[in-house]
Amino acid sequence: MAQSLSRYVALLRGVNVGGKNKITMASVATIFGDCGCKNVDTYIQSGNVVFNADAKTASRVADFVCVSIANQFEFTTSAVVRSLADIKRIEAGNPYADLEKSHVIFLADKPSADRVALLDPNRSTPDQFTVIGSEIYLYMPNGMGNTKLTNAYFDSKLKTVSTARN
């Protein structure tokens, strides 16, 4: 019996940014197809991919895609996968009213409470962050380019990998 397909979003970190880690979205789509994903669509050149898959395929797609990109294009990236239902929940759960100055950092793994407690709420005032589950909501009134709340900071403190989107 075939498993039902659900819609997912994959967010690749650091592709086609500043002339580095160049890859065409057609190549990305092919890699997702090679993993068993269906109806693969890409959005802009920054590594946003929407696809259909069964739960088993979705659970292995991030590792498969990252290994394939490393082997074929000789750079490393990370990927975070969320279901369409997750994306809707994340959007609805944003604690910050000003969406123009809000971002979400998607974490590969849910951090422990002990790790979250290591985060400094005053690291980059007036910027704010809220950790909910496997996401970090950011409010940056002066813009993302002017904050110390970076992926590298959160990755090191939370011992996971992340990618941010507005």
CSV table of C-alpha atoms in Angstrom, one decimal:
chain,number,residue,atom,x,y,z
A,1,MET,CA,0.0,0.0,0.0
A,2,ALA,CA,1.4,3.4,-1.0
A,3,GLN,CA,1.9,6.0,1.7
A,4,SER,CA,0.1,9.3,1.2
A,5,LEU,CA,2.1,12.3,0.1
A,6,SER,CA,2.2,15.6,2.0
A,7,ARG,CA,3.6,19.0,1.1
A,8,TYR,CA,6.9,20.0,2.7
A,9,VAL,CA,9.3,23.0,2.5
A,10,ALA,CA,13.0,22.6,2.6
A,11,LEU,CA,15.2,25.6,3.4
A,12,LEU,CA,18.9,25.3,2.3
A,13,ARG,CA,21.4,27.4,4.1
A,14,GLY,CA,23.9,29.6,2.4
A,15,VAL,CA,23.3,28.8,-1.3
A,16,ASN,CA,23.8,31.4,-3.9
A,17,VAL,CA,24.7,34.1,-1.3
A,18,GLY,CA,27.3,36.7,-2.2
A,19,GLY,CA,28.5,34.8,-5.2
A,20,LYS,CA,29.4,31.7,-3.1
A,21,ASN,CA,28.0,28.2,-3.1
A,22,LYS,CA,26.5,28.6,-6.6
A,23,ILE,CA,23.9,26.1,-7.7
A,24,THR,CA,21.0,26.3,-10.1
A,25,MET,CA,17.6,25.7,-8.8
A,26,ALA,CA,17.1,23.2,-11.6
A,27,SER,CA,20.0,21.2,-10.2
A,28,VAL,CA,18.4,21.4,-6.7
A,29,ALA,CA,15.1,20.3,-8.0
A,30,THR,CA,16.8,17.3,-9.7
A,31,ILE,CA,18.5,16.3,-6.5
A,32,PHE,CA,15.1,16.4,-4.7
A,33,GLY,CA,13.6,14.3,-7.4
A,34,ASP,CA,16.5,11.8,-7.1
A,35,CYS,CA,15.6,11.5,-3.4
A,36,GLY,CA,12.0,10.5,-4.3
A,37,CYS,CA,10.3,13.8,-3.9
A,38,LYS,CA,7.4,14.7,-6.2
A,39,ASN,CA,6.1,18.0,-7.6
A,40,VAL,CA,9.3,19.8,-6.7
A,41,ASP,CA,9.2,23.6,-7.0
A,42,THR,CA,11.9,26.1,-6.1
A,43,TYR,CA,11.4,29.7,-5.0
A,44,ILE,CA,14.0,32.3,-5.8
A,45,GLN,CA,17.7,31.4,-5.9
A,46,SER,CA,18.3,31.1,-2.1
A,47,GLY,CA,17.4,27.5,-1.7
A,48,ASN,CA,13.7,27.4,-0.9
A,49,VAL,CA,12.2,24.2,-2.1
A,50,VAL,CA,8.6,23.0,-1.9
A,51,PHE,CA,7.8,19.3,-2.6
A,52,ASN,CA,5.5,16.4,-2.0
A,53,ALA,CA,6.8,13.3,-0.2
A,54,ASP,CA,5.7,10.5,2.1
A,55,ALA,CA,6.9,10.8,5.7
A,56,LYS,CA,9.8,8.4,5.3
A,57,THR,CA,11.2,10.3,2.3
A,58,ALA,CA,10.7,13.6,4.1
A,59,SER,CA,12.6,12.4,7.1
A,60,ARG,CA,15.7,11.7,5.0
A,61,VAL,CA,15.6,14.4,2.4
A,62,ALA,CA,17.8,16.9,4.3
A,63,ASP,CA,20.7,14.5,4.7
A,64,PHE,CA,20.3,13.2,1.1
A,65,VAL,CA,20.3,16.7,-0.4
A,66,CYS,CA,23.2,17.9,1.6
A,67,VAL,CA,25.4,14.9,0.7
A,68,SER,CA,24.4,15.2,-2.9
A,69,ILE,CA,25.3,18.9,-3.1
A,70,ALA,CA,28.6,18.2,-1.4
A,71,ASN,CA,29.4,15.4,-3.8
A,72,GLN,CA,28.3,17.2,-7.0
A,73,PHE,CA,29.1,20.8,-6.3
A,74,GLU,CA,31.9,20.6,-3.7
A,75,PHE,CA,30.5,22.8,-1.0
A,76,THR,CA,28.6,22.0,2.2
A,77,THR,CA,25.2,23.2,3.2
A,78,SER,CA,22.6,22.3,5.7
A,79,ALA,CA,18.9,21.9,5.1
A,80,VAL,CA,15.9,22.2,7.4
A,81,VAL,CA,12.6,20.5,6.4
A,82,ARG,CA,9.1,21.5,7.7
A,83,SER,CA,5.7,20.3,6.7
A,84,LEU,CA,3.2,22.8,5.2
A,85,ALA,CA,1.2,22.4,8.5
A,86,ASP,CA,4.4,23.3,10.4
A,87,ILE,CA,4.9,26.5,8.3
A,88,LYS,CA,1.4,27.6,8.9
A,89,ARG,CA,1.8,27.0,12.7
A,90,ILE,CA,5.1,28.9,12.7
A,91,GLU,CA,3.6,31.8,10.9
A,92,ALA,CA,0.6,32.0,13.2
A,93,GLY,CA,2.9,31.7,16.3
A,94,ASN,CA,5.1,34.7,15.6
A,95,PRO,CA,5.0,36.8,18.8
A,96,TYR,CA,6.1,40.0,17.1
A,97,ALA,CA,3.5,42.2,15.4
A,98,ASP,CA,5.9,44.0,13.0
A,99,LEU,CA,6.4,41.4,10.3
A,100,GLU,CA,8.6,43.7,8.3
A,101,LYS,CA,11.2,43.5,11.0
A,102,SER,CA,10.7,39.9,12.0
A,103,HIS,CA,12.5,36.8,10.9
A,104,VAL,CA,12.4,33.2,11.8
A,105,ILE,CA,15.4,31.0,12.4
A,106,PHE,CA,14.6,27.3,11.6
A,107,LEU,CA,16.6,24.9,13.7
A,108,ALA,CA,17.4,21.4,12.5
A,109,ASP,CA,16.8,20.1,16.1
A,110,LYS,CA,14.8,21.2,19.0
A,111,PRO,CA,17.2,22.6,21.6
A,112,SER,CA,17.1,21.5,25.2
A,113,ALA,CA,15.9,24.0,27.9
A,114,ASP,CA,19.5,24.0,29.3
A,115,ARG,CA,20.8,25.1,25.9
A,116,VAL,CA,18.2,27.8,25.5
A,117,ALA,CA,19.1,29.1,29.0
A,118,LEU,CA,22.6,29.8,27.7
A,119,LEU,CA,21.3,32.4,25.2
A,120,ASP,CA,21.9,36.1,26.2
A,121,PRO,CA,18.7,38.1,25.9
A,122,ASN,CA,20.8,41.3,25.9
A,123,ARG,CA,23.3,40.2,23.3
A,124,SER,CA,22.1,42.6,20.7
A,125,THR,CA,19.7,45.2,22.1
A,126,PRO,CA,17.2,46.4,20.9
A,127,ASP,CA,16.9,43.1,19.0
A,128,GLN,CA,14.7,40.5,20.6
A,129,PHE,CA,14.3,36.7,20.2
A,130,THR,CA,11.9,34.1,21.4
A,131,VAL,CA,12.6,30.4,21.1
A,132,ILE,CA,9.5,28.3,20.6
A,133,GLY,CA,10.1,24.6,19.8
A,134,SER,CA,12.5,24.3,16.8
A,135,GLU,CA,12.2,27.9,15.8
A,136,ILE,CA,13.6,31.2,17.0
A,137,TYR,CA,11.5,34.2,16.2
A,138,LEU,CA,13.6,37.4,15.8
A,139,TYR,CA,12.5,41.0,16.0
A,140,MET,CA,15.2,43.3,14.6
A,141,PRO,CA,14.2,47.0,14.5
A,142,ASN,CA,17.5,48.0,12.9
A,143,GLY,CA,17.6,45.2,10.4
A,144,MET,CA,19.3,41.8,10.1
A,145,GLY,CA,22.5,43.2,8.9
A,146,ASN,CA,23.0,45.1,12.2
A,147,THR,CA,22.4,42.3,14.7
A,148,LYS,CA,24.6,40.0,16.7
A,149,LEU,CA,21.8,37.4,16.8
A,150,THR,CA,23.4,35.4,13.9
A,151,ASN,CA,23.0,31.8,12.8
A,152,ALA,CA,26.6,31.2,14.0
A,153,TYR,CA,25.7,32.4,17.5
A,154,PHE,CA,22.6,30.3,17.8
A,155,ASP,CA,24.2,27.3,16.3
A,156,SER,CA,27.1,27.4,18.7
A,157,LYS,CA,24.9,27.9,21.8
A,158,LEU,CA,22.2,25.5,20.9
A,159,LYS,CA,24.5,22.8,19.3
A,160,THR,CA,22.4,22.5,16.1
A,161,VAL,CA,22.3,24.0,12.6
A,162,SER,CA,19.9,26.7,11.4
A,163,THR,CA,18.8,28.8,8.6
A,164,ALA,CA,16.9,32.1,8.7
A,165,ARG,CA,14.1,33.5,6.6
A,166,ASN,CA,12.0,36.7,6.7
